[in-house]
C-alpha cells in the first residue's frame, strides 16, 4: 500500500471481521485491491481513535513519515538495540515508507513464485512496473541455504510453517531448504 493510500484509508474500507483492507481509491492509476491482514493488525486498527471517517485521521504523508521516525527511536530505546538508531527513517534519501511496498512485493514473489499474483497485489496494470518492485536477481550464492530433514508429516509441517521449502524425498526422508 502506498503512503497516500494509507493516509486516505477510510474505516468503511476495513472489514475487521474478515481482516481485509480494501483500497478503493488507488494512486497512479492502479487498480482497486484488497489485502488480507493479521488479526493482530485488525485489532490495532480497531483501537485507533475514531475522530472522523479516515482511519488515520487527517494525517498527511509527511506526518506519517515523521511518526515512523519517532517509532524507530522508541523501538531502539525499548529493545536497547542500536541498529534501529542507525536506520535513517527520517531521511527520505535513506529509507522511505515505500520501501515496505518493495519488500512486500519481493517476499511475496519469493514465497509464491507467481509474478501475476504480485502484480495484482500491488494493483499494477503493467507487468514492467511489477518487475521493478520484485528483486528477481539473487545477490547470494546458490548454496546460501539452511537445510533440514523430516521423517514424519508433523515434522514436515513444522518446517514449512517456519519458512522451509520442500525439495524432495530421498530414502524415505523429506528434504527441506530455506534461504539464509
GROMACS .gro file of C-alpha atoms in nm:
model
  180
    1UNK     CA    1   0.000   0.000   0.000
    2UNK     CA    2   0.131   0.346  -0.083
    3UNK     CA    3   0.156   0.602   0.194
    4UNK     CA    4  -0.104   0.834   0.039
    5UNK     CA    5  -0.342   0.540   0.005
    6UNK     CA    6  -0.286   0.461   0.372
    7UNK     CA    7  -0.347   0.823   0.474
    8UNK     CA    8  -0.673   0.831   0.271
    9UNK     CA    9  -0.796   0.495   0.401
   10UNK     CA   10  -1.148   0.514   0.546
   11UNK     CA   11  -1.289   0.295   0.822
   12UNK     CA   12  -1.560   0.172   0.587
   13UNK     CA   13  -1.283   0.010   0.376
   14UNK     CA   14  -1.168  -0.211   0.664
   15UNK     CA   15  -1.351  -0.536   0.733
   16UNK     CA   16  -1.248  -0.621   1.089
   17UNK     CA   17  -1.441  -0.948   1.095
   18UNK     CA   18  -1.262  -1.095   0.792
   19UNK     CA   19  -0.936  -0.894   0.843
   20UNK     CA   20  -0.947  -0.740   0.495
   21UNK     CA   21  -0.843  -0.387   0.393
   22UNK     CA   22  -0.975  -0.259   0.060
   23UNK     CA   23  -0.808   0.023  -0.133
   24UNK     CA   24  -1.089   0.175  -0.341
   25UNK     CA   25  -0.910   0.496  -0.442
   26UNK     CA   26  -0.563   0.384  -0.551
   27UNK     CA   27  -0.290   0.620  -0.664
   28UNK     CA   28  -0.116   0.644  -1.000
   29UNK     CA   29  -0.395   0.480  -1.198
   30UNK     CA   30  -0.358   0.149  -1.017
   31UNK     CA   31  -0.645  -0.093  -0.976
   32UNK     CA   32  -0.853  -0.120  -0.661
   33UNK     CA   33  -0.733  -0.410  -0.448
   34UNK     CA   34  -0.779  -0.588  -0.117
   35UNK     CA   35  -0.529  -0.707   0.143
   36UNK     CA   36  -0.563  -0.982   0.399
   37UNK     CA   37  -0.425  -0.867   0.735
   38UNK     CA   38  -0.344  -1.041   1.059
   39UNK     CA   39  -0.598  -1.038   1.340
   40UNK     CA   40  -0.340  -0.851   1.549
   41UNK     CA   41  -0.324  -0.567   1.293
   42UNK     CA   42  -0.704  -0.560   1.268
   43UNK     CA   43  -0.736  -0.519   1.645
   44UNK     CA   44  -0.470  -0.244   1.641
   45UNK     CA   45  -0.664  -0.060   1.369
   46UNK     CA   46  -0.987  -0.106   1.564
   47UNK     CA   47  -0.827   0.052   1.872
   48UNK     CA   48  -0.734   0.373   1.686
   49UNK     CA   49  -0.933   0.683   1.789
   50UNK     CA   50  -1.247   0.740   1.580
   51UNK     CA   51  -1.228   1.115   1.521
   52UNK     CA   52  -1.357   1.107   1.163
   53UNK     CA   53  -1.420   0.867   0.875
   54UNK     CA   54  -1.049   0.830   0.793
   55UNK     CA   55  -0.862   0.558   0.978
   56UNK     CA   56  -0.554   0.769   1.048
   57UNK     CA   57  -0.742   1.095   1.090
   58UNK     CA   58  -0.624   1.388   0.881
   59UNK     CA   59  -0.265   1.274   0.875
   60UNK     CA   60  -0.053   1.378   0.578
   61UNK     CA   61   0.223   1.159   0.432
   62UNK     CA   62   0.490   1.388   0.583
   63UNK     CA   63   0.340   1.343   0.930
   64UNK     CA   64   0.323   0.966   0.876
   65UNK     CA   65   0.694   0.956   0.788
   66UNK     CA   66   0.787   1.161   1.095
   67UNK     CA   67   0.573   0.923   1.304
   68UNK     CA   68   0.786   0.638   1.172
   69UNK     CA   69   1.094   0.826   1.289
   70UNK     CA   70   0.952   0.857   1.640
   71UNK     CA   71   0.853   0.489   1.631
   72UNK     CA   72   1.207   0.391   1.530
   73UNK     CA   73   1.355   0.579   1.824
   74UNK     CA   74   1.102   0.425   2.064
   75UNK     CA   75   1.176   0.073   1.940
   76UNK     CA   76   1.552   0.132   1.967
   77UNK     CA   77   1.516   0.259   2.323
   78UNK     CA   78   1.277  -0.014   2.444
   79UNK     CA   79   1.464  -0.301   2.279
   80UNK     CA   80   1.803  -0.148   2.360
   81UNK     CA   81   1.900  -0.222   2.001
   82UNK     CA   82   2.132   0.042   1.849
   83UNK     CA   83   2.073  -0.094   1.496
   84UNK     CA   84   1.733   0.076   1.494
   85UNK     CA   85   1.908   0.407   1.566
   86UNK     CA   86   2.130   0.352   1.263
   87UNK     CA   87   1.828   0.323   1.032
   88UNK     CA   88   1.754   0.662   0.884
   89UNK     CA   89   1.374   0.655   0.866
   90UNK     CA   90   1.362   1.033   0.895
   91UNK     CA   91   1.575   1.095   0.586
   92UNK     CA   92   1.376   1.008   0.280
   93UNK     CA   93   1.700   0.966   0.085
   94UNK     CA   94   1.796   0.667   0.301
   95UNK     CA   95   1.468   0.496   0.376
   96UNK     CA   96   1.116   0.550   0.254
   97UNK     CA   97   0.782   0.420   0.366
   98UNK     CA   98   0.760   0.299   0.007
   99UNK     CA   99   1.048   0.060   0.082
  100UNK     CA  100   0.798  -0.159   0.268
  101UNK     CA  101   0.600  -0.191  -0.054
  102UNK     CA  102   0.910  -0.313  -0.240
  103UNK     CA  103   0.995  -0.551   0.043
  104UNK     CA  104   0.643  -0.700   0.049
  105UNK     CA  105   0.642  -0.746  -0.329
  106UNK     CA  106   0.981  -0.918  -0.321
  107UNK     CA  107   0.894  -1.150  -0.032
  108UNK     CA  108   0.556  -1.235  -0.183
  109UNK     CA  109   0.720  -1.325  -0.513
  110UNK     CA  110   0.982  -1.544  -0.345
  111UNK     CA  111   0.706  -1.712  -0.145
  112UNK     CA  112   0.464  -1.777  -0.435
  113UNK     CA  113   0.689  -1.760  -0.745
  114UNK     CA  114   0.385  -1.603  -0.916
  115UNK     CA  115   0.461  -1.264  -1.070
  116UNK     CA  116   0.099  -1.218  -1.182
  117UNK     CA  117  -0.020  -1.261  -0.822
  118UNK     CA  118   0.227  -0.992  -0.711
  119UNK     CA  119   0.115  -0.766  -0.996
  120UNK     CA  120  -0.248  -0.798  -0.880
  121UNK     CA  121  -0.149  -0.749  -0.514
  122UNK     CA  122   0.028  -0.421  -0.599
  123UNK     CA  123  -0.258  -0.306  -0.824
  124UNK     CA  124  -0.030  -0.263  -1.125
  125UNK     CA  125  -0.168  -0.253  -1.476
  126UNK     CA  126   0.166  -0.335  -1.643
  127UNK     CA  127   0.397  -0.624  -1.558
  128UNK     CA  128   0.700  -0.400  -1.621
  129UNK     CA  129   0.612  -0.197  -1.310
  130UNK     CA  130   0.592  -0.512  -1.101
  131UNK     CA  131   0.932  -0.630  -1.223
  132UNK     CA  132   1.083  -0.308  -1.087
  133UNK     CA  133   0.944  -0.390  -0.743
  134UNK     CA  134   1.045  -0.753  -0.718
  135UNK     CA  135   1.413  -0.826  -0.676
  136UNK     CA  136   1.440  -1.128  -0.903
  137UNK     CA  137   1.820  -1.136  -0.902
  138UNK     CA  138   1.970  -1.330  -0.612
  139UNK     CA  139   2.263  -1.147  -0.453
  140UNK     CA  140   2.373  -1.451  -0.255
  141UNK     CA  141   2.540  -1.766  -0.371
  142UNK     CA  142   2.331  -2.051  -0.500
  143UNK     CA  143   2.421  -2.256  -0.193
  144UNK     CA  144   2.315  -1.999   0.069
  145UNK     CA  145   2.056  -2.224   0.233
  146UNK     CA  146   1.980  -2.380   0.567
  147UNK     CA  147   1.878  -2.740   0.518
  148UNK     CA  148   1.658  -2.964   0.729
  149UNK     CA  149   1.507  -3.310   0.719
  150UNK     CA  150   1.178  -3.456   0.836
  151UNK     CA  151   1.074  -3.813   0.896
  152UNK     CA  152   0.707  -3.751   0.981
  153UNK     CA  153   0.431  -3.530   0.849
  154UNK     CA  154   0.428  -3.338   1.180
  155UNK     CA  155   0.798  -3.255   1.143
  156UNK     CA  156   0.742  -3.154   0.780
  157UNK     CA  157   0.451  -2.929   0.879
  158UNK     CA  158   0.664  -2.759   1.145
  159UNK     CA  159   0.942  -2.694   0.894
  160UNK     CA  160   0.703  -2.550   0.635
  161UNK     CA  161   0.545  -2.324   0.899
  162UNK     CA  162   0.891  -2.183   0.979
  163UNK     CA  163   0.961  -2.096   0.616
  164UNK     CA  164   1.133  -2.406   0.483
  165UNK     CA  165   1.062  -2.520   0.127
  166UNK     CA  166   1.009  -2.887   0.045
  167UNK     CA  167   1.267  -3.015  -0.207
  168UNK     CA  168   1.225  -3.391  -0.240
  169UNK     CA  169   1.210  -3.722  -0.057
  170UNK     CA  170   1.525  -3.934  -0.052
  171UNK     CA  171   1.538  -4.276   0.115
  172UNK     CA  172   1.210  -4.205   0.298
  173UNK     CA  173   1.343  -3.876   0.442
  174UNK     CA  174   1.189  -3.544   0.332
  175UNK     CA  175   1.446  -3.275   0.248
  176UNK     CA  176   1.378  -2.903   0.301
  177UNK     CA  177   1.569  -2.580   0.249
  178UNK     CA  178   1.538  -2.213   0.347
  179UNK     CA  179   1.746  -1.916   0.233
  180UNK     CA  180   1.996  -1.787   0.488
   0.00000   0.00000   0.00000
